[in-house]
CSV table of C-alpha atoms in Angstrom, one decimal:
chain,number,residue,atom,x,y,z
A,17,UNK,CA,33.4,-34.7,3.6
A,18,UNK,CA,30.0,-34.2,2.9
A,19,UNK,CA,29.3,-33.1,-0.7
A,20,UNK,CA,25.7,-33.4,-2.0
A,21,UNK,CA,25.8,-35.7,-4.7
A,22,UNK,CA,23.3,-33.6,-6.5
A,23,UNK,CA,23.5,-29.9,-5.8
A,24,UNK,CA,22.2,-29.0,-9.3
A,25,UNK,CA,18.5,-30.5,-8.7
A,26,UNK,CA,17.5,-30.6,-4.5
A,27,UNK,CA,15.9,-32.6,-3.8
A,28,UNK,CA,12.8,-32.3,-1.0
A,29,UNK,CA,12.8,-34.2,1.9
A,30,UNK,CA,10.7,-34.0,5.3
A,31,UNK,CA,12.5,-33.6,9.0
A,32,UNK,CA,10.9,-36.9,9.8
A,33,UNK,CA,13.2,-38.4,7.2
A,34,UNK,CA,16.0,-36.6,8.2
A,35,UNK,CA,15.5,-37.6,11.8
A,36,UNK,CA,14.2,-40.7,11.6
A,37,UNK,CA,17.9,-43.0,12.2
A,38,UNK,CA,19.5,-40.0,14.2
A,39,UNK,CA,17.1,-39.0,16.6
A,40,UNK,CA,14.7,-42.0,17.5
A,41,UNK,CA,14.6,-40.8,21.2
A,42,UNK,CA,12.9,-37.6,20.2
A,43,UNK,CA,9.5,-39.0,19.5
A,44,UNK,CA,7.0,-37.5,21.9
A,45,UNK,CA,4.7,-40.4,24.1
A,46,UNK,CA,1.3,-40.2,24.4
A,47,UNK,CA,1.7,-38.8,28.3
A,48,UNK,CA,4.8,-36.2,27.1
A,49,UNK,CA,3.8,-32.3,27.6
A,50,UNK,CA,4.8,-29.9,24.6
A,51,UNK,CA,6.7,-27.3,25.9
A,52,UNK,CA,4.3,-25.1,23.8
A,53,UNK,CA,1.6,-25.8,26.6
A,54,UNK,CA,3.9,-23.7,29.0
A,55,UNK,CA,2.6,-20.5,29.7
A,56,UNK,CA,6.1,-19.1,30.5
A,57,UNK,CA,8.2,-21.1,27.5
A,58,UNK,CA,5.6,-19.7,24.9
A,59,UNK,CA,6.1,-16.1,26.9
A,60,UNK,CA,9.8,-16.5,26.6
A,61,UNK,CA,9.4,-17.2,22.8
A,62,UNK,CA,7.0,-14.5,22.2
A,63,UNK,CA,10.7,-12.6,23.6
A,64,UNK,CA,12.2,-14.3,21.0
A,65,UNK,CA,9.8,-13.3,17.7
A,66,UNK,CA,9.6,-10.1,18.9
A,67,UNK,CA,13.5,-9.3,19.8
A,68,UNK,CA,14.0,-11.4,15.9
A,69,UNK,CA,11.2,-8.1,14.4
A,70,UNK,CA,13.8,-6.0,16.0
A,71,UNK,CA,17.1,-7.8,14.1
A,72,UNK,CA,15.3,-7.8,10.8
A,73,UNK,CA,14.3,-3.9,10.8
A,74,UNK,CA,18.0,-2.9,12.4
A,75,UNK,CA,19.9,-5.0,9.2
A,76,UNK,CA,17.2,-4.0,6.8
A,77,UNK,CA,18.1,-0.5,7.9
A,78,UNK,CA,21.7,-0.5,7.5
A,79,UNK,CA,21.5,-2.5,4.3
A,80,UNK,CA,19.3,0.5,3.2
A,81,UNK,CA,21.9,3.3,4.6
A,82,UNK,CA,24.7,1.1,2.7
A,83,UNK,CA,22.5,1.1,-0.5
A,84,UNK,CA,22.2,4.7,-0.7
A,85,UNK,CA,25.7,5.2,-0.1
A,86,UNK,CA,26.3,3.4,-3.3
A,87,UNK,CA,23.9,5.0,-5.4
A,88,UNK,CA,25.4,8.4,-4.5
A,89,UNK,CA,29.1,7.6,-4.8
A,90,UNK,CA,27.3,6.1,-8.2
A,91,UNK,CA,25.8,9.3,-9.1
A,92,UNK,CA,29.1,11.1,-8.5
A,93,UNK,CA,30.7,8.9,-10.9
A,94,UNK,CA,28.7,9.3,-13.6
A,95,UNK,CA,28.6,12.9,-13.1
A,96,UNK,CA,32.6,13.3,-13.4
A,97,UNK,CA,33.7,9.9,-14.5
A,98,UNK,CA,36.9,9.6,-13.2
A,99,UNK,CA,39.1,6.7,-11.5
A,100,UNK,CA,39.5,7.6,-8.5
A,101,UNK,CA,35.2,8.1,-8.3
A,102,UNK,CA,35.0,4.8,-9.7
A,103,UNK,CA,37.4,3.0,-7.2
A,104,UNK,CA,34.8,4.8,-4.5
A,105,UNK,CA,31.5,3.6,-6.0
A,106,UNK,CA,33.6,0.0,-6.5
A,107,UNK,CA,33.9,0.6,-2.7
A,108,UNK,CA,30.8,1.4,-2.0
A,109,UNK,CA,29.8,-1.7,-3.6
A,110,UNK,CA,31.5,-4.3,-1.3
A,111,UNK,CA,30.5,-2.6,1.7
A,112,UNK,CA,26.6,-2.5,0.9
A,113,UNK,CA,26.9,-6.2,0.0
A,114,UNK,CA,28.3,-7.0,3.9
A,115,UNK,CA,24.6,-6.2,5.7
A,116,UNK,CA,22.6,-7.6,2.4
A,117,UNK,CA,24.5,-10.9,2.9
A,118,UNK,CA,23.4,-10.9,6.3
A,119,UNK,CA,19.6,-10.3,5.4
A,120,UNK,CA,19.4,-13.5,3.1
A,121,UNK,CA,18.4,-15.7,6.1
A,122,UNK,CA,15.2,-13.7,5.9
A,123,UNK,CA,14.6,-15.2,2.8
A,124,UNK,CA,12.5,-19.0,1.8
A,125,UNK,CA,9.3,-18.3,4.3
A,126,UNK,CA,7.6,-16.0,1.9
A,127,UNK,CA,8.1,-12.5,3.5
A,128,UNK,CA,8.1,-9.3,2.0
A,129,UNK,CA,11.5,-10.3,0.1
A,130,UNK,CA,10.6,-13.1,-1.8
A,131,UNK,CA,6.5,-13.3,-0.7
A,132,UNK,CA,4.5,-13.5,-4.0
A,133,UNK,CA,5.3,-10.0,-4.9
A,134,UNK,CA,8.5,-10.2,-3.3
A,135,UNK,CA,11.2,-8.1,-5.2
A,136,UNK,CA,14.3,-10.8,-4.4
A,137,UNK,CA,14.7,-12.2,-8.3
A,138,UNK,CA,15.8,-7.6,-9.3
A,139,UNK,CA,17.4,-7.6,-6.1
A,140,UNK,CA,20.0,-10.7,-6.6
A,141,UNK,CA,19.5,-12.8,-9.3
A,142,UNK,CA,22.1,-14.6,-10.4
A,143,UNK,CA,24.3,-16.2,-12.0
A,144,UNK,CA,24.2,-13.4,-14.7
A,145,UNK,CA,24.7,-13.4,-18.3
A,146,UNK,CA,26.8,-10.4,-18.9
A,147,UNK,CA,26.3,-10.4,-23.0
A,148,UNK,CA,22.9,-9.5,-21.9
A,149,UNK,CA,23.6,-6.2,-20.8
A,150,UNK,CA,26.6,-4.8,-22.0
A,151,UNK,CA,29.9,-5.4,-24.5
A,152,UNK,CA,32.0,-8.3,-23.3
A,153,UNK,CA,35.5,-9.8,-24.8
A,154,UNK,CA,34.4,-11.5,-28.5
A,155,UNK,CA,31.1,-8.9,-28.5
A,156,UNK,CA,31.9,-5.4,-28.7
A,157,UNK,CA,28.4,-4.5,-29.6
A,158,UNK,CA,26.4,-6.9,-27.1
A,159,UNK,CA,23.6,-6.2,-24.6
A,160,UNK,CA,20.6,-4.0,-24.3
A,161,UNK,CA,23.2,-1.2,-24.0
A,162,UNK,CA,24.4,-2.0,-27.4
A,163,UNK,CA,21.0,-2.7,-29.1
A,164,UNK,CA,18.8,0.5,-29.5
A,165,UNK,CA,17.0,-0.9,-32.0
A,166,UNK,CA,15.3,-4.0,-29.7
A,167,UNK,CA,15.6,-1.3,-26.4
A,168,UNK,CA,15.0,2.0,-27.7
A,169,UNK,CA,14.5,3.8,-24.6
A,170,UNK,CA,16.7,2.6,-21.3
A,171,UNK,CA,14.0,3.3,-18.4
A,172,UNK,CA,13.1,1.4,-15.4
A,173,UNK,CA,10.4,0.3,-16.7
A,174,UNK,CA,12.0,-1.7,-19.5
A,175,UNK,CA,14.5,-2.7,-17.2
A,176,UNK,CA,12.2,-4.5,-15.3
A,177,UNK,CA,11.0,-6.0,-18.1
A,178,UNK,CA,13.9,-7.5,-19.4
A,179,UNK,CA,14.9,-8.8,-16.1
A,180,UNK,CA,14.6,-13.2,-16.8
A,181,UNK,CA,13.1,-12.4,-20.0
A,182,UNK,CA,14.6,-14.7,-21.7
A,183,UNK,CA,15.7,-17.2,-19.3
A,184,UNK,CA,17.0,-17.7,-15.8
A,185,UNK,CA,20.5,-16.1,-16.5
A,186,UNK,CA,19.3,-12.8,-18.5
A,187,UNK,CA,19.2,-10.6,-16.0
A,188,UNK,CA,19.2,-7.0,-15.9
A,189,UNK,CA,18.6,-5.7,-12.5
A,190,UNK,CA,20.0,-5.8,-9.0
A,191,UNK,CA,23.3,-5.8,-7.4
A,192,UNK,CA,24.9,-8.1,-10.0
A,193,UNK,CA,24.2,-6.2,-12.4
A,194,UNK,CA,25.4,-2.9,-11.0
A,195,UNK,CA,28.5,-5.0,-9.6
A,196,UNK,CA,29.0,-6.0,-13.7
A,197,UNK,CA,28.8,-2.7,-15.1
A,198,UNK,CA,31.2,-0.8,-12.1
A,199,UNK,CA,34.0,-3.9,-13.0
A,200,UNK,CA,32.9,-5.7,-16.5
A,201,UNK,CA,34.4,-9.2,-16.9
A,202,UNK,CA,36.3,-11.1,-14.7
A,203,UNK,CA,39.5,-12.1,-16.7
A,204,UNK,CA,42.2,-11.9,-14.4
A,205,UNK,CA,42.4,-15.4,-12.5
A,206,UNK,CA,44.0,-13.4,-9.9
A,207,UNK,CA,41.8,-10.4,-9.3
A,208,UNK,CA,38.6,-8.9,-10.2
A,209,UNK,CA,37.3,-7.2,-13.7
A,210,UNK,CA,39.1,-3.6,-14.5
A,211,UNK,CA,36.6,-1.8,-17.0
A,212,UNK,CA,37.9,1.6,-17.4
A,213,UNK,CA,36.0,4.6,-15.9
A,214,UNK,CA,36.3,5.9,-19.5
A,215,UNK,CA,33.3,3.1,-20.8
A,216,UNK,CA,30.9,6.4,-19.1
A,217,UNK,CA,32.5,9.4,-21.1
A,218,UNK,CA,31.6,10.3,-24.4
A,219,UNK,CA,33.0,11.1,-27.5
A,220,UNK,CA,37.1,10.7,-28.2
A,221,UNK,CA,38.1,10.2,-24.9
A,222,UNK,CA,35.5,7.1,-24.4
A,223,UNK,CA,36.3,3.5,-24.5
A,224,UNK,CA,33.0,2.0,-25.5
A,225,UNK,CA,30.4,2.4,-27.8
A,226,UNK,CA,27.1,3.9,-26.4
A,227,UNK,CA,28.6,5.7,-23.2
A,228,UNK,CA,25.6,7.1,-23.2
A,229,UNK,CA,23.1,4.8,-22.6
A,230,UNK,CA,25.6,3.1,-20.0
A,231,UNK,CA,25.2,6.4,-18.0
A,232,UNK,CA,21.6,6.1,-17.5
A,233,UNK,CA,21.6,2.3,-17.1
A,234,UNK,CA,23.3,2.5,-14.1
A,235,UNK,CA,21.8,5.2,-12.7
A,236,UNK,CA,18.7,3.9,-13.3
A,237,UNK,CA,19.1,0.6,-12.1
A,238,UNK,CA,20.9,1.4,-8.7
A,239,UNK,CA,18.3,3.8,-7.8
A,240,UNK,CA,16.2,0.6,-8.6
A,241,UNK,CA,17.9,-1.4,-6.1
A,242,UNK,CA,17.7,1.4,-3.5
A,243,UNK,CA,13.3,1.4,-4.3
A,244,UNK,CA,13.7,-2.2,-3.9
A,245,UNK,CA,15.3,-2.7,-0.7
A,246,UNK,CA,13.2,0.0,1.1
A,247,UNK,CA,10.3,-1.3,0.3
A,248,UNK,CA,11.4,-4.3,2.1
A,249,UNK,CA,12.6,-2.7,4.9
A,250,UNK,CA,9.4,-0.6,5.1
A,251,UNK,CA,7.7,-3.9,5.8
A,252,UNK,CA,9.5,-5.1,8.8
A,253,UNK,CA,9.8,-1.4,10.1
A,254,UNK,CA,7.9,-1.1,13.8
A,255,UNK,CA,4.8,0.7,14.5
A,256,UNK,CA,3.6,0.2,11.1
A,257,UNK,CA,0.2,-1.5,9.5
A,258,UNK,CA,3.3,-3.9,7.9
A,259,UNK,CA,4.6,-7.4,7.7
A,260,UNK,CA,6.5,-7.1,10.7
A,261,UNK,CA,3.1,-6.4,12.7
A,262,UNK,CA,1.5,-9.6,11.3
A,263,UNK,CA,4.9,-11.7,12.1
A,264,UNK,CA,5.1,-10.6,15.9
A,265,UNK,CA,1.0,-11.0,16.5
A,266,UNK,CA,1.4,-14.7,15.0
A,267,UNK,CA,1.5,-17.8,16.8
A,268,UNK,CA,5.1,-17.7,18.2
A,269,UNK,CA,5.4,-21.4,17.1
A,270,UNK,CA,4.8,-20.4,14.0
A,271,UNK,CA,7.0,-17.7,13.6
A,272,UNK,CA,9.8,-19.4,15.1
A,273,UNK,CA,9.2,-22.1,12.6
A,274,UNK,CA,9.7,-19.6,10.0
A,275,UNK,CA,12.8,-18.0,11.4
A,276,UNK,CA,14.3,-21.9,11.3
A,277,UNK,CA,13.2,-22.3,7.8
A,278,UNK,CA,15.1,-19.1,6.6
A,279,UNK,CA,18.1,-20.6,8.7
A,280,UNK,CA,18.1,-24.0,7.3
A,281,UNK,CA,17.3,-23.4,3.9
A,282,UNK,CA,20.2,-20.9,3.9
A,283,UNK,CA,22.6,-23.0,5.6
A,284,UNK,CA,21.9,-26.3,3.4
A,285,UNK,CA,20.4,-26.0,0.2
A,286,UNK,CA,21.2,-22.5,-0.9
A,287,UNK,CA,24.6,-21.4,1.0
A,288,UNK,CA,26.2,-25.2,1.0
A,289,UNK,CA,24.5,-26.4,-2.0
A,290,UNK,CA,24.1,-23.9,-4.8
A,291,UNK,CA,26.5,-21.3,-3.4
A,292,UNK,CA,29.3,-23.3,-2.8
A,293,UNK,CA,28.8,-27.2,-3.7
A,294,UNK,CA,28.2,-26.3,-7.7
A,295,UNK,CA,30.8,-24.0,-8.3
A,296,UNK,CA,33.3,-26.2,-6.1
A,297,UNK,CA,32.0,-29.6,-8.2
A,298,UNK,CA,32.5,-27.4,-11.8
A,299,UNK,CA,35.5,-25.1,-11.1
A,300,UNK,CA,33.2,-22.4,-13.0
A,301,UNK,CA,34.2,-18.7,-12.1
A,302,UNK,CA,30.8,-18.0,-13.8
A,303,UNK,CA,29.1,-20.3,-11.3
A,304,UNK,CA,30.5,-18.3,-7.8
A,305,UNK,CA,28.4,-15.5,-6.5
A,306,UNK,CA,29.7,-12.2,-7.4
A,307,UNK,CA,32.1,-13.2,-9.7
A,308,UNK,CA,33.0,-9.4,-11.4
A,309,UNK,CA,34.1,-8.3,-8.5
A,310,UNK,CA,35.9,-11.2,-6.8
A,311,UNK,CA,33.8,-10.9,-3.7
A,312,UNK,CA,32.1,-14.2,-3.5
A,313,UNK,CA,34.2,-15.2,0.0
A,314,UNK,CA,33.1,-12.1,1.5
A,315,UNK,CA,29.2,-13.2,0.2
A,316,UNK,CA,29.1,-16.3,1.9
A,317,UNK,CA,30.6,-15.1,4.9
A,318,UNK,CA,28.2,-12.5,5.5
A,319,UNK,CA,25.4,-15.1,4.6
A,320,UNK,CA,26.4,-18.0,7.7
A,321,UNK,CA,27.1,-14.3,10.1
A,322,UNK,CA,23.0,-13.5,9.4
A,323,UNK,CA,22.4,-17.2,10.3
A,324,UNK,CA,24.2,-16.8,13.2
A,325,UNK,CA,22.5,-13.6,14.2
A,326,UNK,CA,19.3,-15.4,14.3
A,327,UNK,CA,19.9,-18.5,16.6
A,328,UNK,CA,21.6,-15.9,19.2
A,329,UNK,CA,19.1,-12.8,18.3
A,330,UNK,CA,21.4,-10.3,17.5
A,331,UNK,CA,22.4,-7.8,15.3
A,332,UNK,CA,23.9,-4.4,15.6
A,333,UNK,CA,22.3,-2.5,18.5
A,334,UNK,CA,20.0,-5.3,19.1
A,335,UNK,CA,20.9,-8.2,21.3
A,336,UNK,CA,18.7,-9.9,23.4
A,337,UNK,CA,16.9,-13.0,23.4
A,338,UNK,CA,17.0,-15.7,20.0
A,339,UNK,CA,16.3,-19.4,19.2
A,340,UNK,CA,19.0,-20.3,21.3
A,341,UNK,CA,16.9,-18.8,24.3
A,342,UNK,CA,14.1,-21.5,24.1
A,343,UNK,CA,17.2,-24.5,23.2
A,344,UNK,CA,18.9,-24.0,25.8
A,345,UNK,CA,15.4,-24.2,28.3
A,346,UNK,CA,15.2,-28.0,26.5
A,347,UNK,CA,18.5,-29.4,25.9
A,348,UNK,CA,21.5,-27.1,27.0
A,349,UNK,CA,23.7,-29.6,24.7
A,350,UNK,CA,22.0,-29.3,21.7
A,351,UNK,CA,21.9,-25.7,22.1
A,352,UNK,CA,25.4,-26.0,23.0
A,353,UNK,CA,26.1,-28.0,19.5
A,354,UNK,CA,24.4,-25.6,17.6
A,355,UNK,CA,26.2,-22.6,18.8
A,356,UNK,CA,30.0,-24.4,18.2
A,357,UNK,CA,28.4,-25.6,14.3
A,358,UNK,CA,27.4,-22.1,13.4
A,359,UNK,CA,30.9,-20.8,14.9
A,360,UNK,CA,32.3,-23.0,13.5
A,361,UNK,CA,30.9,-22.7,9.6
A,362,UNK,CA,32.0,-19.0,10.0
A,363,UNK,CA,35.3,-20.2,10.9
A,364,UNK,CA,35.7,-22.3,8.2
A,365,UNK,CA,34.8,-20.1,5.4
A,366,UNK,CA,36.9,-17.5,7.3
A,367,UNK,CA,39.8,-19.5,6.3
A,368,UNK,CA,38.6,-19.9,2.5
A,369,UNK,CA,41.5,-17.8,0.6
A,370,UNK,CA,40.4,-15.3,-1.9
A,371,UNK,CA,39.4,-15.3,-4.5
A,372,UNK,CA,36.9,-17.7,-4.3
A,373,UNK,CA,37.5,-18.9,-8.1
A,374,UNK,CA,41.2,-19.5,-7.8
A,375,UNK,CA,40.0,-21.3,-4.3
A,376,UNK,CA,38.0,-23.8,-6.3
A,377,UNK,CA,40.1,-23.9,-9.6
A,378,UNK,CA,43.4,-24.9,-7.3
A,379,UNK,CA,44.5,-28.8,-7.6
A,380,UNK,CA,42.8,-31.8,-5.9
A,381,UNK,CA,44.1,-31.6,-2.1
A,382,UNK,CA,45.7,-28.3,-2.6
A,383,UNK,CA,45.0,-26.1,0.8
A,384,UNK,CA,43.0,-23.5,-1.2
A,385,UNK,CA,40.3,-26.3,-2.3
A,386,UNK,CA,40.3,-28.4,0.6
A,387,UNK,CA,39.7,-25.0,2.5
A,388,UNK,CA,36.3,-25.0,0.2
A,389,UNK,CA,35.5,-28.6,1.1
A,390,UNK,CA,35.9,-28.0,5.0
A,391,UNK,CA,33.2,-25.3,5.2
A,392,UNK,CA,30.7,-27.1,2.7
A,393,UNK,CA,30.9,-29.9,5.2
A,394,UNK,CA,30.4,-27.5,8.2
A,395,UNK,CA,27.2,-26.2,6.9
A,396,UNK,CA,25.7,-29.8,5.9
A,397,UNK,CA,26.1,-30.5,9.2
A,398,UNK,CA,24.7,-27.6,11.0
A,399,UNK,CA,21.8,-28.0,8.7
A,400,UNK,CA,21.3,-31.1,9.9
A,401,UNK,CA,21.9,-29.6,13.6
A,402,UNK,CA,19.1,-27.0,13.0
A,403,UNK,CA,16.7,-29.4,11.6
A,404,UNK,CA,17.1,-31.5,14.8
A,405,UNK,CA,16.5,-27.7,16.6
A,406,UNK,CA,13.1,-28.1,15.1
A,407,UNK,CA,12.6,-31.4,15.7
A,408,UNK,CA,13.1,-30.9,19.7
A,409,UNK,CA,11.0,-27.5,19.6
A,410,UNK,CA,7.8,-29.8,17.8
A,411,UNK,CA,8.4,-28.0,14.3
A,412,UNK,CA,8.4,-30.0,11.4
A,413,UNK,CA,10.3,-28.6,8.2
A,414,UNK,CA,10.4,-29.2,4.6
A,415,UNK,CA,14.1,-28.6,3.6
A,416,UNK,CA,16.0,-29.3,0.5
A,417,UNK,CA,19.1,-30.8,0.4
């Protein structure tokens, strides 16, 4: 199995390294022709870029529509607190998460997500810190909901603020935050959190201090993450002055060379490394991904679905030509090899039983951890597999491991 030996600090390395033993057949001669000087493979990858502009504004798009789906069902909550509305805004919650999942593989080429103003740390920072925003078992009066006297006035202004203020873990924005205050702590080892609706209703019937200022908290902050994500939809819609423009007028190497750092970056560092690899090495519930809300297998299956979308260029109504395209004109095995790895890594966290934190708190060799195991060593290797992608299609990457 292939657990990295240090997923708390990656480390940087170049493809040349990674290739270097593997692959010494790959190095070009003097008298070798790039395929890049082929009028019809840089046409067919021009297909490629522009059918990928496509994918991005068609999941952007529905993980907008899902996003304002839960900031209504959020609004109708708070406006008759009730449990049956806060089962629905729960539900509206895991559903929106399914296309965002698939979106991270937009991510680690600095695009309109996490670009230099990107908005991706108050979109989904994590892990969170859930003293920092509200009561928690041992701290009845914890968090900026609890503290009027350092937060006076809860507006979106100061939530911004707040968000990493004080350190990688203090954050106040996004969907884990939302996802915190719609199911408080986790602490059933068998389920999810269970805050009551009645932590939003004031006076004798409420459950927790400052129902108030809870109320507008989450208003405020969902209609946050609804500004957010449009904004970065905006940029990759078509026809616009936008990012998406820039990306499809760009060299096509260059763009594909993008589209296989979001997949490879994903697949190894973040997804296999940080996502999985540290939580299955500490056992930590507070180290899984959405960890209120037991939701974490669902995550990380909808992150290795977007990186599958990319290499075959498709996603909802869109479906037409991806990396595979110009793979598959090189070396129909390699493409061949990359198409069974992604399968199957989504196979293999398929099979991952939920919830993710009993998965990874079960015994040495028990099914439920070795499950775990299995699909961290199917992404390591299709990293590996897309960095030798690159590799045959001349693009060198920088990818942690």
């Amino acid at each position: 199995m292939l657990l990295s030996e240090n997923s708390k600090g990656p480390r940087l390395v170049t493809l040349a390294a990674l290739l270097s033993a593997a692959l010494p057949g790959l190095a070009c001669t003097p008298e070798a022709t790039s395929p890049w000087e082929d009028e019809a493979f840089r046409a067919a990858a021009t297909e490629v870029v522009d059918n990928y502009g496509a994918l991005v504004s068609e999941n952007y798009a529905a993980m907008v529509t899902s996003a304002e789906a839960l900031d209504a069902a959020i609004a109708a909550l708070l406006a008759d607190p009730s449990e049956a509305r806060l089962q629905e805004a729960r539900a509206a919650w895991l559903v929106a998460r399914g296309p965002y999942g698939e979106t991270e593989v937009f991510r680690f080429y600095g695009g309109p997500i996490d670009g230099e103003d990107g908005v991706e740390g108050q979109v989904n920072a994590w892990p969170l810190d859930e003293v920092y925003i509200d009561y928690v078992e041992g701290a009845p009066m914890g968090g900026i909901i609890n503290d009027p006297e350092t937060y006076p006035t809860i507006d979106t202004a100061a939530l911004i603020a707040a968000n990493e203020a004080l350190g990688e873990d203090t954050i106040s924005t996004g969907w884990h935050a939302i996802e915190f205050l719609l199911w408080g702590q986790d602490l059933d080892p068998a389920g999810p959190g269970d805050r009551p609706y009645t932590d939003y209703v004031a006076g004798d019937e409420g459950t927790a201090a400052n129902a108030e200022r809870r109320r507008t908290y989450l208003e405020l902050v969902s209609a946050l993450l609804v500004e957010d994500l449009s904004s970065v939809a905006a940029a990759w819609t078509a026809g616009g002055d936008n990012y998406r423009a820039e990306f499809v007028a760009a060299d096509p190497k260059e763009s594909v060379r993008k589209m296989l750092l979001g997949m490879g970056s994903l697949s190894g560092a973040e997804l296999a490394g940080e996502r999985m690899t540290v939580a299955y090495e500490t056992r930590e519930q507070e180290d899984e991904h959405s960890c209120f809300s037991d939701n974490t297998h669902a995550d990380l299956l909808a992150n290795a679905l977007g990186i599958e979308n990319v290499y075959l260029g498709r996603y909802g109504a869109v479906n037409g030509a991806g990396i595979t395209t110009l793979v598959g004109r090189l070396d129909a095995d390699l493409d061949q090899r990359m198409r069974d790895e992604l399968r199957a890594s989504v196979v293999a966290i398929e099979a991952i039983p939920a919830p993710f934190d009993a998965a990874i708190q079960a015994p040495d060799g028990s099914p439920e951890r070795e499950a775990v195991g299995a699909a961290i060593a199917a992404l390591q290797a299709q990293t590996k597999t897309i960095a030798e992608v690159a590799a045959l299609l001349e693009i060198e990457l920088n990818l942690e491991e």
